[in-house]
PDB file of C-alpha atoms in Angstrom:
ATOM      1  CA  MET A  71     -14.625  14.419   7.859  1.00 41.00           C
ATOM      2  CA  GLY A  72     -12.595  16.953   6.656  1.00 46.00           C
ATOM      3  CA  ARG A  73     -11.151  16.851   3.129  1.00 50.00           C
ATOM      4  CA  GLN A  74      -7.732  15.313   2.889  1.00 49.00           C
ATOM      5  CA  ALA A  75      -5.028  15.895  -0.357  1.00 50.00           C
ATOM      6  CA  ARG A  76      -3.289  13.103  -2.000  1.00 50.00           C
ATOM      7  CA  ALA A  77       0.118  12.799  -3.762  1.00 49.00           C
ATOM      8  CA  ARG A  78      -0.973  11.963  -6.978  1.00 54.00           C
ATOM      9  CA  GLY A  79       0.777  11.045 -10.278  1.00 54.00           C
ATOM     10  CA  PHE A  80       4.056   9.590  -8.637  1.00 67.00           C
ATOM     11  CA  GLU A  81       4.429   6.095 -10.020  1.00 73.00           C
ATOM     12  CA  PRO A  82       5.588   3.150  -7.937  1.00 75.00           C
ATOM     13  CA  GLY A  83       8.958   3.938  -6.300  1.00 80.00           C
ATOM     14  CA  ARG A  84       8.450   7.255  -6.489  1.00 82.00           C
ATOM     15  CA  HIS A  85       8.528   8.366  -2.769  1.00 81.00           C
ATOM     16  CA  ALA A  86      11.216   5.857  -1.888  1.00 85.00           C
ATOM     17  CA  THR A  87      13.449   7.959  -4.787  1.00 84.00           C
ATOM     18  CA  LEU A  88      12.723  10.980  -3.267  1.00 81.00           C
ATOM     19  CA  LEU A  89      13.176  10.495   0.022  1.00 83.00           C
ATOM     20  CA  GLY A  90      16.710   9.259  -0.964  1.00 86.00           C
ATOM     21  CA  ARG A  91      20.180  10.781  -1.101  1.00 87.00           C
ATOM     22  CA  ASP A  92      22.250  11.546  -3.788  1.00 87.00           C
ATOM     23  CA  ASP A  93      20.227   9.488  -6.205  1.00 83.00           C
ATOM     24  CA  ASN A  94      20.212   6.389  -4.255  1.00 89.00           C
ATOM     25  CA  ARG A  95      16.508   5.101  -3.402  1.00 89.00           C
ATOM     26  CA  LEU A  96      15.648   4.217  -0.272  1.00 89.00           C
ATOM     27  CA  SER A  97      14.832   0.693   0.604  1.00 91.00           C
ATOM     28  CA  ASP A  98      11.350  -0.805   0.798  1.00 89.00           C
ATOM     29  CA  GLN A  99      11.314  -1.239   4.525  1.00 93.00           C
ATOM     30  CA  SER A 100      13.067   2.538   5.126  1.00 91.00           C
ATOM     31  CA  THR A 101      10.305   3.867   2.946  1.00 90.00           C
ATOM     32  CA  ARG A 102       7.971   2.646   5.104  1.00 91.00           C
ATOM     33  CA  ASN A 103       9.920   3.689   8.177  1.00 93.00           C
ATOM     34  CA  ALA A 104       9.611   7.014   6.718  1.00 91.00           C
ATOM     35  CA  VAL A 105       6.092   7.043   6.295  1.00 91.00           C
ATOM     36  CA  THR A 106       5.281   5.028   9.681  1.00 94.00           C
ATOM     37  CA  ARG A 107       7.409   8.341  11.337  1.00 93.00           C
ATOM     38  CA  ALA A 108       5.647  11.015   9.352  1.00 91.00           C
ATOM     39  CA  LYS A 109       2.416   9.165  10.629  1.00 93.00           C
ATOM     40  CA  ASP A 110       3.801   9.813  14.536  1.00 95.00           C
ATOM     41  CA  LEU A 111       4.967  13.261  13.474  1.00 92.00           C
ATOM     42  CA  HIS A 112       0.891  13.763  12.271  1.00 89.00           C
ATOM     43  CA  LEU A 113       2.326  14.843   8.949  1.00 88.00           C
ATOM     44  CA  VAL A 114       0.434  12.451   6.794  1.00 89.00           C
ATOM     45  CA  SER A 115      -3.166  10.622   7.382  1.00 88.00           C
ATOM     46  CA  PRO A 116      -2.994   7.172   9.312  1.00 90.00           C
ATOM     47  CA  ARG A 117      -4.313   5.990   6.091  1.00 87.00           C
ATOM     48  CA  SER A 118      -0.939   6.706   3.923  1.00 89.00           C
ATOM     49  CA  GLY A 119       1.468   3.885   3.123  1.00 87.00           C
ATOM     50  CA  ALA A 120       4.012   3.930   0.780  1.00 85.00           C
ATOM     51  CA  ALA A 121       2.272   4.153  -2.210  1.00 83.00           C
ATOM     52  CA  CYS A 122       0.018   6.806  -1.151  1.00 84.00           C
ATOM     53  CA  LEU A 123       0.494   9.957   1.026  1.00 85.00           C
ATOM     54  CA  VAL A 124      -2.644  11.390   2.710  1.00 84.00           C
ATOM     55  CA  LEU A 125      -2.436  14.630   4.171  1.00 82.00           C
ATOM     56  CA  PRO A 126      -4.319  15.350   6.792  1.00 80.00           C
ATOM     57  CA  SER A 127      -7.094  18.313   6.402  1.00 74.00           C
ATOM     58  CA  HIS A 128      -5.200  20.116   9.893  1.00 69.00           C
ATOM     59  CA  LEU A 129      -2.270  20.349   6.991  1.00 69.00           C
ATOM     60  CA  PHE A 130      -3.867  20.545   3.215  1.00 67.00           C
ATOM     61  CA  GLN A 131      -7.337  21.719   3.474  1.00 61.00           C
ATOM     62  CA  LYS A 132      -9.218  22.234  -0.414  1.00 60.00           C
ATOM     63  CA  ALA A 133     -12.776  23.245  -0.604  1.00 57.00           C
ATOM     64  CA  LYS A 134     -13.519  20.090  -3.331  1.00 58.00           C
ATOM     65  CA  GLY A 135     -11.599  17.517  -2.204  1.00 56.00           C
ATOM     66  CA  ALA A 136      -9.994  15.159  -5.072  1.00 57.00           C
ATOM     67  CA  PRO A 137     -12.411  14.242  -7.803  1.00 59.00           C
ATOM     68  CA  VAL A 138     -11.197  10.353  -7.552  1.00 60.00           C
ATOM     69  CA  PRO A 139      -9.816   8.468  -5.122  1.00 62.00           C
ATOM     70  CA  CYS A 140      -6.279   7.428  -6.033  1.00 67.00           C
ATOM     71  CA  ARG A 141      -6.512   3.389  -6.370  1.00 66.00           C
ATOM     72  CA  LEU A 142      -5.376   2.097  -3.404  1.00 65.00           C
ATOM     73  CA  HIS A 143      -8.336   3.838  -1.879  1.00 63.00           C
ATOM     74  CA  GLN A 144     -10.920   3.509  -4.736  1.00 62.00           C
ATOM     75  CA  ASP A 145     -13.176   2.009  -2.147  1.00 62.00           C
ATOM     76  CA  ARG A 146     -13.817   5.260   0.336  1.00 56.00           C
ATOM     77  CA  THR A 147     -15.608   8.268  -0.960  1.00 52.00           C
ATOM     78  CA  PRO A 148     -13.140  10.981  -2.244  1.00 48.00           C
ATOM     79  CA  GLY A 149     -12.447  13.257   0.322  1.00 48.00           C
ATOM     80  CA  VAL A 150     -12.873  11.001   3.047  1.00 46.00           C
TER      81      VAL A 150
END
């Protein structure tokens, strides 16, 4: 399986803040809906969630991949 990229370094709730408008953070449900829509459009991996966005290799390709998985995907092989 190809390498994947993760939105590393964001604190909890940061995606909700980035997806909101006019300094208004999205609700948890709206953030989950936005991630689901991104999955439906194949913009993020099906393994993505509000706390960890994983870009599929067809959108982002990096030779080495991430040196370690994020805390949510630690049980998986890095970059897989």
